[in-house]
Coordinates of C-alpha atoms in Angstrom, one line a residue:
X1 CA -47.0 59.0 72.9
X2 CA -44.1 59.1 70.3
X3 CA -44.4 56.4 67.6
X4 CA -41.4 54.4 67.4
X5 CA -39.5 53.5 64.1
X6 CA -39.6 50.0 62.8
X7 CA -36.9 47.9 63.1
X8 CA -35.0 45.8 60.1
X9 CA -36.4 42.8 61.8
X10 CA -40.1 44.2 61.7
X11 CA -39.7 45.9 58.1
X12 CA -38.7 41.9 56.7
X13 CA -41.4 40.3 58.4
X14 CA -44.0 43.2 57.5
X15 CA -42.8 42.5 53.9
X16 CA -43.3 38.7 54.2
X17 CA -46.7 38.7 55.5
X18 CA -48.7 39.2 52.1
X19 CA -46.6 35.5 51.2
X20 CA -47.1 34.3 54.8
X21 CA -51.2 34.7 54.5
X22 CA -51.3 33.6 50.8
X23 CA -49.1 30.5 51.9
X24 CA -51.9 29.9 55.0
X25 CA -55.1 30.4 52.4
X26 CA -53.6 28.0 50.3
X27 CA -52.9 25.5 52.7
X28 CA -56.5 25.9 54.4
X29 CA -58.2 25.3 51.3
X30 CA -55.5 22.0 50.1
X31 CA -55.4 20.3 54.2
X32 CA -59.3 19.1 53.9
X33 CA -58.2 17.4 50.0
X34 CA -55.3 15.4 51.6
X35 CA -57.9 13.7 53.5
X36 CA -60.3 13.3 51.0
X37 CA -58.1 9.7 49.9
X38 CA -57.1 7.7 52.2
X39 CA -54.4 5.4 50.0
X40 CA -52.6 8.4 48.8
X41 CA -49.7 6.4 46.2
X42 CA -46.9 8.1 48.5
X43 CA -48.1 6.2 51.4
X44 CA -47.3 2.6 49.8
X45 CA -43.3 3.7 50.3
X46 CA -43.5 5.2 54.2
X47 CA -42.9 1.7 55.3
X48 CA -40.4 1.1 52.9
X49 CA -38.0 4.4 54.8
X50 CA -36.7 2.6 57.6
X51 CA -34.8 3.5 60.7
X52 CA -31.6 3.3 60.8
X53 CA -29.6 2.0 63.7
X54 CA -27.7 5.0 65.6
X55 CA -29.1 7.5 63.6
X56 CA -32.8 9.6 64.8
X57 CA -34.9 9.6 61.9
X58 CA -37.6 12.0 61.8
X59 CA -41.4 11.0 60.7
X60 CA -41.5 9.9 56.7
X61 CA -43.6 12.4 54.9
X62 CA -44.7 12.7 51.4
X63 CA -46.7 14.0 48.3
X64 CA -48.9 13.0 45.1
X65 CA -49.4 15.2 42.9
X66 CA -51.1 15.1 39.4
X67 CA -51.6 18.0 36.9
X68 CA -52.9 17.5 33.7
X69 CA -50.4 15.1 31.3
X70 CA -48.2 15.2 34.6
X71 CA -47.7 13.2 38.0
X72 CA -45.7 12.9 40.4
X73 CA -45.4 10.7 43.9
X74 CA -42.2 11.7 46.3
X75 CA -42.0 9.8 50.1
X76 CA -39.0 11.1 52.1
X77 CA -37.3 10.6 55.0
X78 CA -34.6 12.7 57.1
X79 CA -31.9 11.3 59.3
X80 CA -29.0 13.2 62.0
X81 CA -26.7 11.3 63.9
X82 CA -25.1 14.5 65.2
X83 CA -23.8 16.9 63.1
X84 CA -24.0 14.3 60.0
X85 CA -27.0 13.9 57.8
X86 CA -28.4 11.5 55.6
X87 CA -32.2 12.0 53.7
X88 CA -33.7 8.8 51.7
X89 CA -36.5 9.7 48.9
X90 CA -38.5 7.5 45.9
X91 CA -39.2 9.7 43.5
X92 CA -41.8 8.8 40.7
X93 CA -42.6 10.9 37.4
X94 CA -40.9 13.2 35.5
X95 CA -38.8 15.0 38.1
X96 CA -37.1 11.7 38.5
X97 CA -36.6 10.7 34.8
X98 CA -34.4 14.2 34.5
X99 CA -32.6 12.8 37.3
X100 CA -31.6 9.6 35.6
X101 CA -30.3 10.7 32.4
X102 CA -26.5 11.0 33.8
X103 CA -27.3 7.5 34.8
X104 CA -28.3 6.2 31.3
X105 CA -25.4 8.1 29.3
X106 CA -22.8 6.1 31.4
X107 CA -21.5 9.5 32.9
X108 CA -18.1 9.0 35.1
X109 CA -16.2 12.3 36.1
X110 CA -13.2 11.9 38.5
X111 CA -11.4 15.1 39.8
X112 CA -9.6 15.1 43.3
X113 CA -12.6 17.0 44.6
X114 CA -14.9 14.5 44.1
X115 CA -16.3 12.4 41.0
X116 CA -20.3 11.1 39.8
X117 CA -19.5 7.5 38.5
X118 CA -22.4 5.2 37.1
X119 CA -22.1 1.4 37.9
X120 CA -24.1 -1.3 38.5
X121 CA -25.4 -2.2 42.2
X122 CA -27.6 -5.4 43.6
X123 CA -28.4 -5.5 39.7
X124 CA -29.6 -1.6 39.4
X125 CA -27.9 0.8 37.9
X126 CA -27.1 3.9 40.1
X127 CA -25.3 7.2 40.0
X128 CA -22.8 7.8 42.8
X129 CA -21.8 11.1 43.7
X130 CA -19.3 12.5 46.6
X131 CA -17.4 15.8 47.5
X132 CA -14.2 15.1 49.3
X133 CA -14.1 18.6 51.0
X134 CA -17.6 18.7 52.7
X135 CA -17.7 14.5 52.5
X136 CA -21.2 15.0 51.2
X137 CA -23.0 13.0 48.1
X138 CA -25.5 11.2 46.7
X139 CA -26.4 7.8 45.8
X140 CA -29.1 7.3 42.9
X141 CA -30.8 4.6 41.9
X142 CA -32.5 3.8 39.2
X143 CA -36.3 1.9 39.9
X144 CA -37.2 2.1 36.1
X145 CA -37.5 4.9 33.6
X146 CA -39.4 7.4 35.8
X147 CA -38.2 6.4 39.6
X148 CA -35.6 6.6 42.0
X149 CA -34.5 6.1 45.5
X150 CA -32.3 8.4 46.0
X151 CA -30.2 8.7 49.6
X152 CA -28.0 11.8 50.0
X153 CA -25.9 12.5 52.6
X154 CA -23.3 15.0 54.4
X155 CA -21.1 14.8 57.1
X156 CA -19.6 10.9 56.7
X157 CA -17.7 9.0 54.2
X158 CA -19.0 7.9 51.3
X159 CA -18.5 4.3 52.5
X160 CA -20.9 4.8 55.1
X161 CA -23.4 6.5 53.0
X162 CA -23.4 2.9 50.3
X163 CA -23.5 0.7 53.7
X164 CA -26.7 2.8 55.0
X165 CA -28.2 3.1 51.2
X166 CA -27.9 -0.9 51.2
X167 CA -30.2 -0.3 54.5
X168 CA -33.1 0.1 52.3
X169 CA -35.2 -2.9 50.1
X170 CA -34.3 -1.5 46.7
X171 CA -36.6 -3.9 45.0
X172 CA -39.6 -3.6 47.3
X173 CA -39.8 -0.3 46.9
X174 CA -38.9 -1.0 43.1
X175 CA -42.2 -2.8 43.3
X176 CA -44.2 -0.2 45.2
X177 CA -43.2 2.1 42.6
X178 CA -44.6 0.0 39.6
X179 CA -48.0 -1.1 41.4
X180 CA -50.8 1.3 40.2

């Protein structure tokens, strides 16, 4: 029997395996540890991600994670209608006091390609950002000094986006994210 060569295909995934069964080991040991608490802090916002009317949303998923003088809580939620998207998140901890800093210097950029303004919504400041071209953006908003819901989107108008964002109880899931 003549051994055949490899193909490019084969040679990738032969190189990805090492990754592939580190990625599994991991996993095997962290799975049994997500169990181990039942009232996880992500899983007071998984309510709070609600359907939206004419759109399929998928499950809503999310993480806590805390590291030594570091936590962090995400929940998320995806949405297609189509070939449009849309993806609603609270984000709590440092990742989404980084986020908010455009928010708190006041930023506003308008170019015809788009623009990131800062304004004031239902009484909570938020960042607003949309690309004309691919009629993507994002909406932020600010919870407090370390959270966010944050709803991004691609594939609609940026009208849309704010009417769907508006969707979502702001302030109950400002309160989730400030109940210990």
């Amino acid at each position: 029997m003549v051994p055949r060569e490899t193909t490019p295909g084969e040679k990738k995934m032969i190189r990805r395996r090492p990754a592939i069964l580190s990625l599994l080991a991991i996993l095997s040991i962290l799975w049994p540890l997500s169990f181990a608490r039942a009232d996880q802090p992500f899983q007071r916002f998984l309510p709070l991600l609600v359907d939206l009317a004419g759109w399929q949303g998928e499950k809503p998923d999310g993480m806590s994670m805390q590291m030594s003088g570091a936590a962090m809580t995400t929940a998320t939620r995806n949405y297609e209608r189509g070939p449009a998207q849309a993806h609603a998140s609270v984000v709590i901890g440092q990742a989404a006091e980084g986020a908010l800093a455009p928010i708190q210097t006041g930023l506003n950029i308008q170019t015809t390609e788009g623009h990131m303004v800062t304004e004031t919504m239902r009484g909570m400041p938020v960042l607003k950002t949309f690309n004309t071209k691919d009629k993507s953006g994002t909406l932020m908003v600010s919870l407090g000094n370390a959270a966010m819901f944050s709803f991004a989107y691609e594939g609609i108008t940026e009208a849309e986006a704010l009417a769907l964002a508006e969707k979502f109880d702001w302030k109950a899931i400002q309160a989730a994210a400030q109940a210990k």
